[in-house]
Amino acid sequence: MEPLPIVGGPAAGKTTFMVLGISAMHARVQALKGRLAFIEERHAQAYARAIEEFQRGGRPAKTGPELPLATMLDVEMPGRARRILYFFDPAGEHYTGATEVESLRYLDHSEALLFVVDPFALPQVRRSLTTEERTNVDEAAASSDEDPADTLQRVLNELRSRPDKGLQKRIAVIITKTDLLAGTDIGRAEAVRATGVEEPSP
């Protein structure tokens, strides 16, 4: 059993990441002649609805305020131990206060965190956008009002306050909305910096 909490502020894109991540995992497992199956039929149905919504050009509905049950996947790969993965995807509002974070008891058992970052929630990115870019982003997708640094620090503070200081050994950082980021000046500049390719002179 491997609990995988998905951490991020409101509208960070956690559910979108989870759905697309499961889709990519399913394709990879199939390519390696393995097997991936949902343990709960309701989660299989919710996943199928989300995929249909993506195919229509939409996005999954916002996660409700109640704490959802874990989405459980049974994964078998040739030559490897069978794994049961538990994805926890609560609404981002559960990470916006110390009391809310303290109530997330599944954090007691997870050795990894999947930290989802909405780049447009980063103050320096938001400040860099032109008026046109900001309008385009706001029309295409809701942006989180929570600075990702505050979200992560709140979670880490809660974990460190526990007697065992938290079991987490790994944090994976996932950047969402990169398609929108690529259409901005700062996104293009960062892509050039990452590849080391100089921008052509005007």
GROMACS .gro file of C-alpha atoms in nm:
model
  202
    1MET     CA    1   0.000   0.000   0.000
    2GLU     CA    2   0.136   0.342  -0.094
    3PRO     CA    3  -0.057   0.657   0.004
    4LEU     CA    4   0.002   0.946  -0.239
    5PRO     CA    5  -0.139   1.276  -0.110
    6ILE     CA    6  -0.185   1.544  -0.377
    7VAL     CA    7  -0.106   1.878  -0.215
    8GLY     CA    8  -0.192   2.218  -0.360
    9GLY     CA    9  -0.402   2.528  -0.314
   10PRO     CA   10  -0.752   2.591  -0.450
   11ALA     CA   11  -0.772   2.570  -0.833
   12ALA     CA   12  -0.409   2.455  -0.858
   13GLY     CA   13  -0.507   2.174  -1.096
   14LYS     CA   14  -0.477   1.875  -0.860
   15THR     CA   15  -0.769   1.677  -1.002
   16THR     CA   16  -0.661   1.742  -1.360
   17PHE     CA   17  -0.313   1.619  -1.273
   18MET     CA   18  -0.450   1.307  -1.104
   19VAL     CA   19  -0.672   1.214  -1.399
   20LEU     CA   20  -0.402   1.274  -1.661
   21GLY     CA   21  -0.144   1.105  -1.441
   22ILE     CA   22  -0.359   0.793  -1.414
   23SER     CA   23  -0.411   0.799  -1.790
   24ALA     CA   24  -0.035   0.816  -1.853
   25MET     CA   25   0.029   0.544  -1.595
   26HIS     CA   26  -0.232   0.320  -1.755
   27ALA     CA   27  -0.067   0.359  -2.097
   28ARG     CA   28   0.276   0.285  -1.950
   29VAL     CA   29   0.156  -0.023  -1.762
   30GLN     CA   30  -0.015  -0.158  -2.073
   31ALA     CA   31   0.298  -0.103  -2.281
   32LEU     CA   32   0.494  -0.313  -2.031
   33LYS     CA   33   0.229  -0.590  -2.035
   34GLY     CA   34   0.116  -0.511  -1.682
   35ARG     CA   35  -0.228  -0.450  -1.532
   36LEU     CA   36  -0.389  -0.145  -1.374
   37ALA     CA   37  -0.740  -0.147  -1.230
   38PHE     CA   38  -0.954   0.072  -1.006
   39ILE     CA   39  -1.051  -0.102  -0.685
   40GLU     CA   40  -1.377   0.096  -0.653
   41GLU     CA   41  -1.617   0.100  -0.950
   42ARG     CA   42  -1.733   0.452  -0.862
   43HIS     CA   43  -1.378   0.580  -0.906
   44ALA     CA   44  -1.351   0.404  -1.241
   45GLN     CA   45  -1.673   0.577  -1.348
   46ALA     CA   46  -1.554   0.917  -1.222
   47TYR     CA   47  -1.228   0.872  -1.413
   48ALA     CA   48  -1.416   0.780  -1.732
   49ARG     CA   49  -1.637   1.090  -1.698
   50ALA     CA   50  -1.332   1.312  -1.648
   51ILE     CA   51  -1.162   1.170  -1.957
   52GLU     CA   52  -1.478   1.233  -2.160
   53GLU     CA   53  -1.483   1.591  -2.031
   54PHE     CA   54  -1.122   1.643  -2.143
   55GLN     CA   55  -1.203   1.503  -2.486
   56ARG     CA   56  -1.481   1.761  -2.518
   57GLY     CA   57  -1.234   2.034  -2.431
   58GLY     CA   58  -1.359   2.083  -2.075
   59ARG     CA   59  -1.210   2.029  -1.732
   60PRO     CA   60  -1.313   1.821  -1.430
   61ALA     CA   61  -1.560   1.985  -1.192
   62LYS     CA   62  -1.412   2.153  -0.886
   63THR     CA   63  -1.365   1.915  -0.595
   64GLY     CA   64  -1.631   1.958  -0.326
   65PRO     CA   65  -1.558   2.072   0.032
   66GLU     CA   66  -1.606   1.729   0.188
   67LEU     CA   67  -1.302   1.504   0.222
   68PRO     CA   68  -1.321   1.250  -0.062
   69LEU     CA   69  -1.232   0.884  -0.030
   70ALA     CA   70  -0.897   0.783  -0.172
   71THR     CA   71  -0.888   0.682  -0.537
   72MET     CA   72  -0.733   0.335  -0.518
   73LEU     CA   73  -0.543   0.167  -0.801
   74ASP     CA   74  -0.425  -0.193  -0.813
   75VAL     CA   75  -0.103  -0.203  -1.019
   76GLU     CA   76   0.080  -0.517  -1.128
   77MET     CA   77   0.398  -0.508  -1.336
   78PRO     CA   78   0.596  -0.804  -1.470
   79GLY     CA   79   0.881  -0.888  -1.234
   80ARG     CA   80   0.775  -0.635  -0.970
   81ALA     CA   81   0.577  -0.646  -0.648
   82ARG     CA   82   0.208  -0.568  -0.673
   83ARG     CA   83   0.121  -0.218  -0.547
   84ILE     CA   84  -0.200  -0.061  -0.420
   85LEU     CA   85  -0.177   0.316  -0.478
   86TYR     CA   86  -0.399   0.550  -0.278
   87PHE     CA   87  -0.442   0.896  -0.434
   88PHE     CA   88  -0.583   1.156  -0.193
   89ASP     CA   89  -0.722   1.461  -0.373
   90PRO     CA   90  -0.908   1.691  -0.131
   91ALA     CA   91  -1.022   2.040  -0.227
   92GLY     CA   92  -0.740   2.294  -0.205
   93GLU     CA   93  -0.925   2.474   0.074
   94HIS     CA   94  -0.818   2.192   0.306
   95TYR     CA   95  -0.459   2.317   0.274
   96THR     CA   96  -0.527   2.686   0.341
   97GLY     CA   97  -0.525   2.676   0.722
   98ALA     CA   98  -0.324   2.502   0.993
   99THR     CA   99  -0.636   2.348   1.148
  100GLU     CA  100  -0.750   2.212   0.812
  101VAL     CA  101  -0.410   2.059   0.742
  102GLU     CA  102  -0.401   1.900   1.088
  103SER     CA  103  -0.727   1.718   1.010
  104LEU     CA  104  -0.576   1.539   0.708
  105ARG     CA  105  -0.485   1.220   0.891
  106TYR     CA  106  -0.372   1.036   0.579
  107LEU     CA  107  -0.058   1.248   0.595
  108ASP     CA  108   0.036   1.031   0.895
  109HIS     CA  109   0.105   0.734   0.666
  110SER     CA  110   0.255   0.875   0.347
  111GLU     CA  111   0.626   0.877   0.268
  112ALA     CA  112   0.577   1.094  -0.043
  113LEU     CA  113   0.389   1.409  -0.136
  114LEU     CA  114   0.278   1.514  -0.484
  115PHE     CA  115   0.300   1.895  -0.469
  116VAL     CA  116   0.099   2.064  -0.744
  117VAL     CA  117   0.200   2.420  -0.834
  118ASP     CA  118  -0.016   2.662  -1.032
  119PRO     CA  119   0.252   2.891  -1.185
  120PHE     CA  120   0.001   3.174  -1.207
  121ALA     CA  121  -0.037   3.167  -0.828
  122LEU     CA  122   0.331   3.259  -0.793
  123PRO     CA  123   0.342   3.634  -0.718
  124GLN     CA  124   0.643   3.697  -0.942
  125VAL     CA  125   0.474   3.525  -1.236
  126ARG     CA  126   0.145   3.707  -1.179
  127ARG     CA  127   0.323   4.044  -1.165
  128SER     CA  128   0.507   3.972  -1.490
  129LEU     CA  129   0.192   3.918  -1.698
  130THR     CA  130   0.072   4.183  -1.936
  131THR     CA  131  -0.292   4.290  -1.916
  132GLU     CA  132  -0.370   4.081  -2.225
  133GLU     CA  133  -0.191   3.776  -2.086
  134ARG     CA  134  -0.372   3.803  -1.754
  135THR     CA  135  -0.706   3.825  -1.932
  136ASN     CA  136  -0.626   3.521  -2.147
  137VAL     CA  137  -0.522   3.318  -1.844
  138ASP     CA  138  -0.826   3.416  -1.641
  139GLU     CA  139  -1.060   3.327  -1.928
  140ALA     CA  140  -0.894   2.989  -1.988
  141ALA     CA  141  -0.873   2.860  -1.631
  142ALA     CA  142  -0.930   2.959  -1.272
  143SER     CA  143  -0.608   3.049  -1.093
  144SER     CA  144  -0.526   2.975  -0.733
  145ASP     CA  145  -0.516   3.272  -0.496
  146GLU     CA  146  -0.289   3.080  -0.260
  147ASP     CA  147   0.086   3.128  -0.299
  148PRO     CA  148   0.223   2.773  -0.343
  149ALA     CA  149   0.509   2.854  -0.105
  150ASP     CA  150   0.255   2.924   0.171
  151THR     CA  151   0.071   2.599   0.101
  152LEU     CA  152   0.384   2.387   0.120
  153GLN     CA  153   0.519   2.565   0.426
  154ARG     CA  154   0.189   2.514   0.610
  155VAL     CA  155   0.193   2.141   0.536
  156LEU     CA  156   0.559   2.100   0.631
  157ASN     CA  157   0.509   2.296   0.955
  158GLU     CA  158   0.224   2.064   1.051
  159LEU     CA  159   0.427   1.754   0.973
  160ARG     CA  160   0.731   1.877   1.165
  161SER     CA  161   0.515   1.949   1.470
  162ARG     CA  162   0.427   1.580   1.501
  163PRO     CA  163   0.620   1.345   1.731
  164ASP     CA  164   0.765   1.153   1.435
  165LYS     CA  165   0.837   1.478   1.243
  166GLY     CA  166   0.648   1.327   0.948
  167LEU     CA  167   0.731   1.019   0.746
  168GLN     CA  168   0.777   1.205   0.419
  169LYS     CA  169   1.100   1.123   0.238
  170ARG     CA  170   1.017   1.251  -0.112
  171ILE     CA  171   0.832   1.549  -0.259
  172ALA     CA  172   0.750   1.549  -0.631
  173VAL     CA  173   0.677   1.894  -0.775
  174ILE     CA  174   0.425   1.911  -1.060
  175ILE     CA  175   0.378   2.235  -1.258
  176THR     CA  176   0.029   2.265  -1.404
  177LYS     CA  177  -0.115   2.491  -1.676
  178THR     CA  178   0.210   2.483  -1.871
  179ASP     CA  179   0.016   2.519  -2.196
  180LEU     CA  180  -0.104   2.861  -2.077
  181LEU     CA  181   0.237   2.951  -1.935
  182ALA     CA  182   0.400   2.882  -2.272
  183GLY     CA  183   0.184   3.155  -2.424
  184THR     CA  184   0.327   3.426  -2.197
  185ASP     CA  185   0.650   3.623  -2.223
  186ILE     CA  186   0.782   3.487  -1.893
  187GLY     CA  187   0.693   3.132  -1.995
  188ARG     CA  188   0.880   3.163  -2.323
  189ALA     CA  189   1.178   3.321  -2.148
  190GLU     CA  190   1.195   3.039  -1.893
  191ALA     CA  191   1.172   2.778  -2.169
  192VAL     CA  192   1.463   2.941  -2.351
  193ARG     CA  193   1.665   2.960  -2.029
  194ALA     CA  194   1.597   2.591  -1.954
  195THR     CA  195   1.707   2.474  -2.300
  196GLY     CA  196   1.998   2.713  -2.333
  197VAL     CA  197   1.880   2.821  -2.679
  198GLU     CA  198   1.912   3.193  -2.744
  199GLU     CA  199   1.609   3.384  -2.864
  200PRO     CA  200   1.645   3.521  -3.218
  201SER     CA  201   1.713   3.891  -3.246
  202PRO     CA  202   1.413   4.100  -3.356
   0.00000   0.00000   0.00000
